[in-house]
Coordinates of C-alpha atoms in Angstrom, one line a residue:
L156 CA 76.9 254.5 299.3
G157 CA 79.8 255.0 296.9
Y158 CA 82.7 252.7 296.3
I159 CA 86.2 253.3 297.6
S160 CA 89.1 252.2 295.4
L161 CA 92.2 251.1 297.4
L162 CA 95.3 250.1 295.5
R163 CA 98.1 248.1 297.0
T164 CA 100.9 248.0 294.5
L165 CA 103.2 245.2 293.8
A166 CA 106.3 246.2 295.8
S167 CA 109.3 244.0 296.4
F168 CA 112.4 245.7 297.9
Y169 CA 115.7 244.1 298.9
L170 CA 117.6 245.9 301.6
C171 CA 121.1 245.6 303.0
G172 CA 122.0 242.3 304.6
G173 CA 119.3 240.4 302.6
D174 CA 116.3 242.0 304.3
S175 CA 113.2 242.4 302.1
V176 CA 109.6 243.4 302.1
S177 CA 106.9 242.4 299.5
Q178 CA 103.3 243.1 298.8
K179 CA 100.9 241.5 296.2
D180 CA 99.3 243.7 293.6
A181 CA 95.7 244.3 294.4
L182 CA 92.9 246.7 293.5
I183 CA 90.4 246.5 296.2
L184 CA 86.9 248.0 296.0
K185 CA 85.0 248.7 299.2
K186 CA 82.0 250.7 300.3
D187 CA 82.0 253.7 302.7
G188 CA 82.0 252.4 306.3
E189 CA 83.6 249.0 305.5
T190 CA 86.9 247.7 306.7
V191 CA 89.9 246.7 304.6
T192 CA 93.1 244.8 305.6
F193 CA 96.4 244.8 303.7
E194 CA 99.2 242.4 304.2
C195 CA 102.9 242.7 303.7
S196 CA 105.5 239.9 304.0
Y197 CA 109.0 240.6 305.2
S198 CA 112.3 238.9 305.7
T199 CA 115.0 240.1 308.1
T200 CA 118.0 238.8 310.0
E201 CA 117.6 241.4 312.7
R202 CA 116.0 240.7 316.1
H203 CA 114.8 244.2 316.6
Y204 CA 113.1 245.9 313.6
Y205 CA 110.3 248.3 312.6
L206 CA 107.6 247.8 310.1
F207 CA 106.1 251.0 308.6
W208 CA 102.9 251.7 306.6
Y209 CA 102.5 254.6 304.3
R210 CA 99.7 256.1 302.2
H211 CA 100.5 257.6 298.8
Y212 CA 98.1 259.9 297.0
P213 CA 98.9 260.6 293.3
G214 CA 101.3 263.6 292.8
K215 CA 102.1 263.8 296.6
Q216 CA 104.8 262.5 299.0
P217 CA 104.0 259.2 300.8
E218 CA 102.4 259.9 304.1
F219 CA 103.5 258.1 307.3
I220 CA 100.5 256.1 308.8
L221 CA 102.1 254.0 311.5
R222 CA 105.1 252.0 312.7
R223 CA 105.1 248.7 314.6
D224 CA 108.1 247.8 316.8
S225 CA 109.0 244.1 316.8
Y226 CA 110.8 244.2 320.1
Y227 CA 108.0 245.7 322.2
N228 CA 105.2 245.0 319.7
Q229 CA 104.1 248.6 320.1
E230 CA 102.4 250.8 317.5
R231 CA 103.1 254.5 316.9
I232 CA 100.5 256.2 314.8
G233 CA 101.4 259.2 312.6
E234 CA 100.2 262.7 313.5
G235 CA 96.7 263.4 312.4
I236 CA 96.0 259.8 311.3
G237 CA 93.4 258.9 313.9
I238 CA 92.1 255.7 315.5
R239 CA 90.7 254.1 312.3
F240 CA 94.1 252.7 311.4
S241 CA 95.6 249.7 313.2
S242 CA 98.4 247.2 312.5
R243 CA 99.3 243.7 313.6
L244 CA 102.7 242.0 313.6
L245 CA 102.6 238.3 312.7
T246 CA 106.1 237.3 313.5
S247 CA 105.5 233.5 313.0
Q248 CA 104.3 234.3 309.5
S249 CA 106.9 237.1 308.9
A250 CA 104.0 239.4 307.9
T251 CA 102.3 242.6 309.0
R252 CA 98.8 243.7 308.5
L253 CA 97.2 247.1 308.2
S254 CA 93.5 247.5 308.8
I255 CA 91.5 250.6 308.1
F256 CA 88.1 250.8 309.8
E257 CA 85.0 252.8 308.8
L258 CA 86.4 253.6 305.3
L259 CA 86.1 257.1 303.8
V260 CA 86.4 258.2 300.2
S261 CA 89.5 260.0 301.3
D262 CA 91.1 256.7 302.1
S263 CA 91.4 255.9 298.3
A264 CA 95.2 255.7 297.8
V265 CA 98.2 253.4 297.4
Y266 CA 99.3 251.7 300.6
L267 CA 102.9 250.6 301.1
C268 CA 104.9 248.9 303.8
A269 CA 108.6 249.3 304.6
L270 CA 111.1 247.6 306.9
S271 CA 113.9 249.2 309.0

């Protein structure tokens, strides 16, 4: 089995109204078939908001993976993404997690979160 390199970049963005998202810098090495979980912290004054996860391959546009709705706590997965990707909204911790199950070599990318 080969190793899969998954990079989560250090990203800290401040949005209008004092909203923000942040991720810690991490290079994660996993084997094919394993599971990985990324975490993103956020701060918002809004009651209803969306948390997004994107995958970014070098030299390409970021690809939408999924969105989690804070009001209904529902998840919408991007077209062609599949069931190996799942998110959790941890409102008490002001965080969201993205898990990828049964990792493939093609999952090697930078993973980013966003708040709207």
